[in-house]
Amino acid sequence: MTAPESPLEHRIAMVEQQLISRGIRDGRVVHAVLKVPRHVFVPGRSLDDAYADRPLPIGEDQTISQPYIVAHMTELLEIPSGAKVLEIGTGSGYQTAVLAELAATVVTVERHAALSAAARARLEALGYSNVHCCVGDGTLGWEAAAPFDRILVTAGAPSVPERVLGQLATDGGMLVLPLGTGKILDLVRVVRHGNDFRSEVHGKCSFVKLIGEFGWPDERESTSSEDA
Ligand code: SAH
């Protein structure tokens, strides 16, 4: 067997070695991951590692998630094709693109304006017209576009943000988020029926922190205000 060379060959190898071998089974998710050019979402200096089995730095101390974790979270969401999805933590926009392959509309919120602008430019260049990139504190959700059939949080939350839960569709809406206060987090799915919320844990993961009013405090801000 020869080593993969084109981006598509890299993606086929990535799907076989990192996703299917670890139990990703949903054909729609596999198809979406095969389609999205991950190398477009990583900074130039990490291009050689674009399809590697790990997260990569994207600036502002943030990371693009490991391919497997993107696929696993997407699979857990069981996204119907007509769904309206909220993503909290746009980062590079890679996960956003995978969601946009499966859903009708994706609203994605990022607290760093520069990351949001870069993600928006990539997504536009790739022709994703069903994505809306917003800048703000995603721990408040995105009330203007609520309710959402699916919500994905792609940063580690110390607790489930109440406002976000309130923006979940009442008829089987699903929220997936990394949850916990330590270094290793639970990957949690919450399913809503009316005012009944059921939580399930689907393994462990590790993520950068969800920073905001109903997440972790911004350490840089608190340091500078103490200094002032
Ligand atoms: N899914 C992304 C990876 C996200 S890394 C990708 O595929 O590239 C987590 C992102 O969440 C970071 O960009 C971080 O700035 C953002 N983030 C953290 N707290 C946030 C908040 N309260 N609201 C919106 N974005 C937040």
XYZ file of N, CA and C and ligand atoms in Angstrom:
710
model
N 0.834 -1.192 0.000
C 0.000 0.000 0.000
C 0.875 1.250 0.000
N 0.543 2.226 -0.851
C 1.330 3.460 -0.886
C 0.763 4.469 0.115
N 1.584 5.413 0.559
C 1.137 6.418 1.523
C 0.131 7.345 0.847
N -0.890 7.812 1.601
C -1.851 8.718 1.006
C -1.199 10.041 0.620
N -1.668 10.658 -0.476
C -1.050 11.909 -0.906
C -2.032 13.073 -1.036
N -3.160 12.867 -1.740
C -4.087 13.986 -1.916
C -4.874 14.185 -0.619
N -5.449 15.410 -0.434
C -6.272 15.622 0.759
C -7.389 14.596 0.890
N -8.009 14.207 -0.239
C -9.088 13.218 -0.157
C -8.547 11.865 0.326
N -7.376 11.495 -0.175
C -6.780 10.229 0.297
C -6.474 10.300 1.799
N -6.014 11.470 2.243
C -5.770 11.649 3.681
C -7.062 11.479 4.462
N -8.148 12.039 3.899
C -9.429 11.952 4.621
C -9.943 10.516 4.650
N -9.758 9.795 3.557
C -10.203 8.391 3.545
C -9.423 7.604 4.612
N -8.112 7.824 4.672
C -7.286 7.129 5.671
C -7.714 7.541 7.079
N -7.973 8.827 7.263
C -8.394 9.336 8.577
C -9.703 8.673 9.016
N -10.660 8.591 8.091
C -11.957 8.000 8.419
C -11.790 6.516 8.787
N -10.973 5.805 8.019
C -10.781 4.369 8.298
C -10.053 4.149 9.622
N -8.937 4.866 9.786
C -8.049 4.582 10.918
C -8.488 5.226 12.230
N -9.146 6.392 12.133
C -9.472 7.119 13.372
C -10.952 7.052 13.741
N -11.822 6.944 12.738
C -13.266 7.025 13.021
C -13.922 5.637 13.039
N -13.849 4.938 11.908
C -14.556 3.660 11.816
C -13.962 2.655 12.801
N -12.637 2.668 12.940
C -11.977 1.727 13.857
C -12.388 1.974 15.304
N -12.848 3.197 15.612
C -13.263 3.504 16.995
C -14.778 3.477 17.160
N -15.488 3.045 16.133
C -16.920 2.804 16.328
C -17.862 3.822 15.712
N -17.349 4.800 14.950
C -18.268 5.720 14.264
C -18.970 4.921 13.162
N -20.299 4.920 13.192
C -21.065 4.057 12.288
C -22.014 4.809 11.366
N -22.396 6.045 11.753
C -23.412 6.784 11.007
C -22.859 7.213 9.639
N -23.444 6.651 8.593
C -22.967 6.907 7.237
C -23.019 8.381 6.847
N -24.036 9.092 7.345
C -24.135 10.528 7.019
C -22.973 11.297 7.639
N -22.582 10.908 8.839
C -21.452 11.580 9.513
C -20.157 11.265 8.771
N -19.958 10.010 8.423
C -18.746 9.607 7.690
C -18.662 10.371 6.366
N -19.784 10.472 5.689
C -19.822 11.170 4.409
C -19.444 12.645 4.585
N -19.994 13.272 5.641
C -19.711 14.696 5.891
C -18.215 14.896 6.179
N -17.632 14.020 6.987
C -16.210 14.160 7.334
C -15.333 13.922 6.098
N -15.777 13.024 5.241
C -15.015 12.784 4.000
C -15.055 14.002 3.097
N -16.139 14.744 3.179
C -16.326 15.871 2.260
C -15.607 17.141 2.717
N -15.570 17.407 4.025
C -15.048 18.704 4.492
C -13.513 18.710 4.459
N -12.922 19.678 3.728
C -11.457 19.747 3.611
C -10.821 20.301 4.897
N -10.480 19.419 5.832
C -9.963 19.841 7.134
C -8.718 20.720 7.000
N -7.914 20.464 5.962
C -6.663 21.237 5.826
C -6.926 22.726 5.610
N -8.135 23.074 5.133
C -8.472 24.494 4.932
C -8.646 25.206 6.289
N -8.900 24.443 7.342
C -9.231 25.020 8.643
C -8.044 25.076 9.604
N -6.892 24.569 9.188
C -5.731 24.592 10.101
C -4.731 25.634 9.600
N -4.018 26.272 10.549
C -3.037 27.279 10.128
C -1.913 26.645 9.314
N -1.295 27.447 8.426
C -0.265 26.955 7.520
C 0.821 26.125 8.171
N 1.255 26.539 9.362
C 2.381 25.820 9.988
C 1.999 24.407 10.430
N 0.685 24.132 10.550
C 0.248 22.791 10.970
C -0.297 21.971 9.810
N -0.145 22.485 8.573
C -0.762 21.816 7.422
C -0.413 20.339 7.306
N 0.842 20.013 7.571
C 1.260 18.613 7.455
C 0.499 17.709 8.425
N 0.000 18.309 9.506
C -0.694 17.521 10.532
C -2.212 17.623 10.421
N -2.693 18.250 9.342
C -4.132 18.549 9.251
C -4.996 17.313 9.492
N -4.530 16.137 9.077
C -5.343 14.918 9.207
C -4.837 13.999 10.320
N -3.980 14.568 11.204
C -3.434 13.780 12.311
C -4.503 13.540 13.378
N -4.242 12.540 14.205
C -5.197 12.049 15.197
C -5.131 12.874 16.484
N -5.221 14.188 16.380
C -5.135 15.041 17.568
C -5.643 16.457 17.254
N -5.919 17.220 18.346
C -6.282 18.625 18.111
C -5.050 19.411 17.688
N -5.252 20.581 17.064
C -4.124 21.420 16.629
C -4.393 22.865 17.040
N -3.336 23.638 17.312
C -3.545 25.046 17.687
C -4.063 25.880 16.522
N -4.977 26.819 16.834
C -5.523 27.704 15.780
C -5.352 29.175 16.133
N -4.570 29.486 17.184
C -4.405 30.869 17.625
C -5.325 31.176 18.792
N -5.061 32.305 19.496
C -5.844 32.743 20.668
C -5.891 31.650 21.741
N -4.851 30.784 21.777
C -4.801 29.676 22.746
C -5.927 28.666 22.560
N -6.499 28.599 21.358
C -7.609 27.677 21.103
C -7.137 26.575 20.149
N -7.989 25.547 19.992
C -7.606 24.417 19.137
C -8.753 24.003 18.222
N -8.387 23.411 17.082
C -9.360 22.692 16.261
C -9.407 21.280 16.852
N -10.612 20.767 17.076
C -10.745 19.483 17.783
C -10.212 18.320 16.958
N -9.864 17.250 17.675
C -9.421 15.996 17.051
C -10.546 15.467 16.132
N -10.202 14.947 14.958
C -11.246 14.467 14.033
C -12.230 13.490 14.692
N -11.721 12.553 15.489
C -12.614 11.558 16.093
C -13.658 12.227 16.979
N -13.226 13.206 17.765
C -14.166 13.813 18.710
C -15.231 14.613 17.949
N -14.842 15.243 16.841
C -15.810 15.952 15.990
C -16.861 14.957 15.483
N -16.395 13.818 14.983
C -17.313 12.809 14.441
C -18.205 12.228 15.539
N -17.606 11.957 16.700
C -18.351 11.351 17.808
C -19.465 12.293 18.285
N -19.125 13.574 18.476
C -20.140 14.524 18.936
C -21.235 14.701 17.878
N -20.819 14.733 16.617
C -21.800 14.904 15.536
C -22.735 13.696 15.494
N -22.172 12.504 15.648
C -22.995 11.290 15.628
C -24.012 11.307 16.772
N -23.547 11.742 17.960
C -24.446 11.778 19.120
C -25.635 12.716 18.899
N -25.445 13.733 18.074
C -26.512 14.714 17.846
C -27.648 14.171 16.979
N -27.391 13.101 16.216
C -28.446 12.506 15.356
C -29.224 13.603 14.610
N -28.514 14.361 13.792
C -29.074 15.569 13.174
C -30.018 15.225 12.021
N -31.307 15.576 12.141
C -32.214 15.386 10.998
C -31.873 16.415 9.918
N -32.148 16.106 8.655
C -31.683 16.988 7.582
C -32.335 18.369 7.606
N -33.514 18.479 8.223
C -34.160 19.801 8.273
C -33.809 20.611 9.506
N -32.848 20.144 10.292
C -32.619 20.729 11.619
C -31.994 22.117 11.594
N -32.345 22.896 12.625
C -31.643 24.151 12.903
C -30.723 23.885 14.103
N -29.444 24.131 13.904
C -28.435 23.750 14.907
C -27.735 24.997 15.435
N -27.508 25.022 16.737
C -26.666 26.056 17.359
C -25.348 25.412 17.783
N -24.246 26.007 17.362
C -22.927 25.573 17.828
C -22.340 26.685 18.689
N -21.826 26.316 19.845
C -21.213 27.306 20.737
C -19.712 27.028 20.775
N -18.919 27.939 20.218
C -17.472 27.737 20.083
C -17.111 27.419 18.644
N -17.126 28.455 17.778
C -16.854 28.241 16.345
C -15.423 27.782 16.103
N -14.484 28.382 16.838
C -13.060 28.060 16.642
C -12.657 28.244 15.194
N -12.121 27.191 14.589
C -11.670 27.253 13.192
C -12.834 27.222 12.202
N -13.985 26.722 12.656
C -15.136 26.544 11.758
C -15.204 25.136 11.168
N -14.263 24.275 11.541
C -14.256 22.917 10.969
C -15.506 22.129 11.396
N -15.745 22.100 12.705
C -16.937 21.388 13.184
C -18.203 22.019 12.594
N -18.184 23.338 12.439
C -19.322 24.050 11.848
C -19.620 23.496 10.449
N -18.561 23.309 9.670
C -18.740 22.808 8.303
C -19.337 21.402 8.316
N -18.876 20.567 9.242
C -19.416 19.196 9.337
C -20.911 19.269 9.681
N -21.268 20.162 10.607
C -22.689 20.328 10.961
C -23.489 20.837 9.763
N -22.876 21.775 9.014
C -23.574 22.393 7.878
C -23.836 21.383 6.761
N -23.036 20.317 6.703
C -23.274 19.252 5.726
C -24.546 18.471 6.054
N -24.923 18.464 7.350
C -26.013 17.595 7.802
C -27.306 18.331 8.112
N -27.201 19.594 8.494
C -28.366 20.342 8.968
C -28.851 21.306 7.896
N -30.062 21.876 8.124
C -30.561 22.897 7.200
C -29.880 24.233 7.479
N -29.727 24.573 8.772
C -29.153 25.861 9.173
C -28.252 25.657 10.380
N -27.118 26.344 10.394
C -26.234 26.316 11.567
C -25.965 27.760 11.996
N -26.271 28.044 13.269
C -25.892 29.318 13.873
C -24.707 28.996 14.770
N -23.573 29.670 14.563
C -22.393 29.344 15.363
C -21.883 30.597 16.046
N -21.628 30.471 17.361
C -21.246 31.626 18.182
C -19.809 31.448 18.675
N -19.002 32.501 18.551
C -17.605 32.478 18.990
C -17.317 33.757 19.774
N -16.595 33.640 20.899
C -16.326 34.849 21.692
C -15.158 35.659 21.158
N -14.255 35.038 20.397
C -13.127 35.779 19.822
C -13.503 36.255 18.415
N -13.603 37.583 18.254
C -14.036 38.130 16.965
C -13.096 37.715 15.837
N -11.796 37.658 16.114
C -10.833 37.333 15.046
C -11.016 35.885 14.570
N -11.255 34.972 15.512
C -11.482 33.563 15.117
C -12.774 33.455 14.315
N -13.805 34.171 14.758
C -15.094 34.121 14.056
C -14.944 34.629 12.624
N -14.209 35.737 12.457
C -14.036 36.318 11.117
C -13.274 35.359 10.203
N -12.246 34.713 10.752
C -11.452 33.777 9.943
C -12.309 32.571 9.550
N -13.107 32.087 10.504
C -13.968 30.928 10.228
C -15.009 31.298 9.170
N -15.595 32.482 9.322
C -16.610 32.924 8.366
C -16.037 32.980 6.950
N -14.817 33.529 6.823
C -14.184 33.646 5.502
C -13.967 32.262 4.883
N -13.497 31.306 5.700
C -13.277 29.940 5.178
C -14.601 29.316 4.741
N -15.621 29.454 5.598
C -16.902 28.803 5.310
C -17.546 29.406 4.062
N -17.408 30.725 3.918
C -17.954 31.383 2.719
C -17.213 30.907 1.477
N -15.881 30.849 1.587
C -15.077 30.439 0.427
C -15.441 29.014 -0.005
N -15.834 28.188 0.956
C -16.208 26.802 0.629
C -17.670 26.694 0.182
N -18.391 27.814 0.228
C -19.758 27.819 -0.290
C -20.840 27.426 0.708
N -20.530 27.474 2.021
C -21.557 27.131 3.013
C -22.478 28.326 3.233
N -23.605 28.339 2.535
C -24.514 29.477 2.640
C -25.543 29.266 3.755
N -25.522 28.113 4.416
C -26.500 27.846 5.486
C -25.903 28.065 6.881
N -24.773 28.799 6.964
C -24.117 29.036 8.249
C -24.176 30.521 8.593
N -24.494 30.817 9.852
C -24.473 32.201 10.334
C -23.442 32.296 11.450
N -22.384 33.075 11.234
C -21.323 33.220 12.234
C -21.612 34.432 13.107
N -21.701 34.227 14.410
C -22.026 35.309 15.333
C -20.915 35.449 16.365
N -20.703 36.668 16.845
C -19.703 36.908 17.888
C -20.443 37.220 19.181
N -20.075 36.524 20.252
C -20.717 36.803 21.535
C -20.424 35.713 22.537
N -21.092 35.816 23.685
C -20.936 34.836 24.755
C -21.977 33.734 24.565
N -21.512 32.596 24.093
C -22.409 31.477 23.811
C -23.016 30.842 25.050
N -22.523 31.172 26.252
C -23.165 30.595 27.446
C -24.573 31.178 27.625
N -24.870 32.233 26.845
C -26.226 32.807 26.847
C -27.054 32.204 25.729
N -26.452 31.300 24.941
C -27.127 30.770 23.758
C -27.213 31.848 22.693
N -28.228 31.754 21.815
C -28.444 32.799 20.801
C -29.951 32.966 20.647
N -30.500 33.743 21.599
C -31.954 33.872 21.774
C -32.675 34.265 20.466
N -32.043 35.145 19.685
C -32.703 35.684 18.485
C -33.094 34.588 17.495
N -32.374 33.470 17.505
C -32.654 32.412 16.528
C -33.268 31.160 17.169
N -33.530 31.207 18.491
C -34.065 30.038 19.205
C -35.524 29.798 18.806
N -36.063 28.586 18.954
C -35.431 27.386 19.509
C -34.580 26.625 18.482
N -33.693 25.772 18.993
C -32.806 24.965 18.142
C -33.143 23.483 18.306
N -33.147 22.767 17.190
C -33.393 21.310 17.250
C -32.208 20.589 17.889
N -31.016 21.140 17.633
C -29.790 20.551 18.178
C -28.869 21.667 18.630
N -28.145 21.414 19.743
C -27.143 22.383 20.211
C -25.865 21.619 20.533
N -24.751 22.137 20.029
C -23.454 21.518 20.310
C -22.547 22.563 20.956
N -22.009 22.216 22.112
C -21.040 23.081 22.781
C -19.668 22.464 22.555
N -18.738 23.229 21.987
C -17.427 22.638 21.670
C -16.327 23.211 22.564
N -16.695 23.522 23.821
C -15.720 23.926 24.830
C -16.224 23.378 26.158
N -15.293 23.145 27.097
C -15.632 22.457 28.339
C -16.414 23.337 29.304
N -17.627 22.897 29.666
C -18.502 23.675 30.547
C -18.438 23.120 31.973
N -18.336 24.004 32.993
C -18.346 23.534 34.380
C -19.726 23.039 34.802
N -20.780 23.558 34.144
C -22.152 23.109 34.402
C -22.953 23.375 33.127
N -24.145 22.781 33.031
C -24.952 22.988 31.819
C -25.544 24.401 31.879
N -25.244 25.281 30.913
C -25.787 26.648 30.985
C -27.315 26.639 30.795
N -28.013 27.120 31.824
C -29.490 27.077 31.861
C -30.148 27.749 30.653
N -29.623 28.919 30.294
C -30.229 29.675 29.186
C -30.159 28.877 27.895
N -29.052 28.158 27.730
C -28.860 27.356 26.511
C -29.893 26.223 26.502
N -30.063 25.585 27.655
C -31.064 24.505 27.757
C -32.451 25.005 27.374
N -32.755 26.215 27.794
C -34.061 26.814 27.532
C -34.306 27.082 26.054
N -33.232 27.095 25.252
C -33.365 27.372 23.805
C -33.429 26.094 22.972
N -33.524 24.961 23.678
C -33.610 23.668 22.993
C -35.071 23.379 22.633
N -35.287 22.871 21.426
C -36.644 22.496 21.008
C -37.237 21.516 22.015
N -38.549 21.651 22.260
C -39.185 20.855 23.315
C -39.515 19.420 22.869
N -39.508 19.180 21.540
C -39.953 17.884 21.020
C -38.769 16.978 20.651
N -37.984 16.614 21.633
C -36.848 15.734 21.348
C -35.578 16.484 20.970
N -35.480 17.759 21.361
C -34.251 18.530 21.134
C -33.069 17.891 21.858
N -31.893 17.994 21.259
C -30.700 17.381 21.878
C -29.568 18.378 21.989
N -28.892 18.317 23.135
C -27.722 19.151 23.411
C -26.559 18.222 23.732
N -25.420 18.449 23.091
C -24.220 17.666 23.419
C -23.159 18.641 23.907
N -22.532 18.301 25.049
C -21.485 19.189 25.573
C -20.470 18.440 26.420
N -19.212 18.940 26.425
C -18.204 18.416 27.341
C -18.432 19.075 28.694
N -18.556 18.238 29.746
C -18.991 18.751 31.045
C -18.067 18.297 32.164
N -17.675 19.237 33.018
C -16.897 18.865 34.193
C -15.951 19.969 34.604
N -15.332 19.773 35.786
C -14.460 20.817 36.321
C -13.000 20.380 36.353
N -12.725 19.140 36.004
C -11.336 18.667 35.978
C -10.762 18.752 34.574
N -9.634 18.067 34.363
C -8.992 18.089 33.053
C -9.713 17.146 32.067
N -10.162 16.018 32.611
C -10.915 15.054 31.798
C -12.407 15.294 32.027
N -13.122 15.473 30.926
C -14.538 15.854 31.003
C -15.431 14.718 30.538
N -16.683 14.743 30.980
C -17.673 13.802 30.459
C -18.263 14.386 29.181
N -18.473 13.529 28.193
C -19.195 13.954 26.999
C -20.665 13.624 27.259
N -21.471 14.668 27.415
C -22.849 14.493 27.881
C -23.840 14.861 26.774
N -24.898 14.060 26.675
C -26.007 14.414 25.781
C -27.259 14.607 26.631
N -27.926 15.730 26.425
C -29.184 16.010 27.121
C -30.297 15.958 26.080
N -31.356 15.195 26.371
C -32.496 15.102 25.456
C -33.709 15.723 26.149
N -34.372 16.639 25.437
C -35.522 17.357 26.010
C -36.848 16.895 25.428
N -37.786 16.593 26.319
C -39.187 16.389 25.920
C -40.022 17.256 26.842
N -40.587 18.326 26.315
C -41.321 19.277 27.163
C -40.367 19.861 28.184
N -40.741 19.711 29.472
C -39.822 20.201 30.503
C -39.064 19.074 31.170
N -39.029 17.927 30.488
C -38.261 16.781 30.985
C -36.910 16.748 30.265
N -35.832 16.823 31.019
C -34.472 16.816 30.451
C -33.754 15.562 30.933
N -33.359 14.682 30.016
C -32.622 13.461 30.400
C -31.169 13.584 29.980
N -30.245 13.267 30.893
C -28.809 13.339 30.571
C -28.210 11.953 30.480
N -27.313 11.784 29.507
C -26.572 10.515 29.368
C -25.104 10.873 29.179
N -24.208 10.046 29.733
C -22.774 10.258 29.528
C -22.305 9.306 28.431
N -21.576 9.864 27.463
C -21.088 9.054 26.331
C -19.570 9.119 26.238
N -18.884 8.798 27.302
C -17.427 8.741 27.269
C -16.764 9.990 27.819
N -15.445 10.013 27.659
C -14.623 11.093 28.228
C -14.016 11.913 27.100
N -13.645 13.145 27.417
C -12.979 13.990 26.423
C -12.214 15.090 27.138
N -11.483 15.864 26.350
C -10.720 16.967 26.910
C -10.898 18.167 25.989
N -11.175 19.346 26.549
C -11.490 20.527 25.731
C -10.953 21.792 26.384
N -10.745 22.831 25.581
C -10.469 24.153 26.154
C -11.734 24.616 26.875
N -11.566 25.624 27.739
C -12.677 26.021 28.601
C -13.728 26.877 27.894
N -14.975 26.657 28.281
C -16.076 27.527 27.880
C -16.056 28.726 28.825
N -15.745 29.895 28.277
C -15.555 31.082 29.107
C -16.708 32.046 28.882
N -17.376 32.443 29.961
C -18.481 33.381 29.793
C -19.309 33.493 31.061
N -20.398 34.228 30.965
C -21.223 34.524 32.142
C -21.685 33.254 32.858
N -22.052 32.214 32.078
C -22.513 30.967 32.701
C -21.534 29.819 32.429
N -20.251 30.202 32.262
C -19.192 29.208 32.092
C -18.065 29.516 33.066
N -16.828 29.362 32.604
C -15.674 29.711 33.439
C -15.405 31.212 33.338
N -14.822 31.803 34.415
C -14.440 33.218 34.310
C -13.258 33.387 33.363
N -13.151 34.558 32.756
C -12.010 34.862 31.888
C -10.837 35.252 32.781
N -9.829 34.374 32.866
C -8.705 34.641 33.789
C -7.937 35.886 33.394
N -7.833 36.116 32.072
C -7.081 37.311 31.638
C -7.773 38.579 32.109
N -9.128 38.566 32.016
C -9.877 39.754 32.456
C -9.744 39.962 33.949
N -9.885 38.857 34.723
C -9.844 39.033 36.184
C -8.457 39.463 36.626
N -7.395 38.985 35.916
C -6.030 39.395 36.267
C -5.873 40.889 36.016
N -6.361 41.357 34.834
C -6.137 42.758 34.505
C -6.967 43.670 35.434
N -8.182 43.215 35.845
C -8.938 44.102 36.715
C -8.302 44.137 38.130
N -7.672 43.003 38.535
C -6.974 43.033 39.828
C -5.781 43.979 39.765
N -5.135 44.008 38.592
C -3.975 44.875 38.425
C -4.367 46.348 38.410
N -5.614 46.599 37.970
C -5.999 48.008 37.737
C -6.186 48.750 39.063
N -15.173 23.309 17.132
C -13.942 24.060 16.976
C -13.043 23.957 18.161
C -13.496 24.817 19.214
S -12.290 25.220 20.435
C -13.194 23.626 15.742
O -13.590 22.646 15.133
O -12.236 24.297 15.375
C -13.434 26.046 21.485
C -13.858 27.409 20.999
O -14.849 27.876 21.900
C -12.729 28.440 21.029
O -12.608 29.048 19.790
C -13.185 29.416 22.109
O -12.781 30.755 21.865
C -14.683 29.268 22.053
N -15.406 29.681 23.248
C -15.083 29.501 24.549
N -16.032 30.009 25.335
C -16.993 30.535 24.523
C -18.243 31.207 24.745
N -18.719 31.470 25.964
N -18.945 31.584 23.667
C -18.514 31.364 22.403
N -17.337 30.741 22.141
C -16.593 30.330 23.181
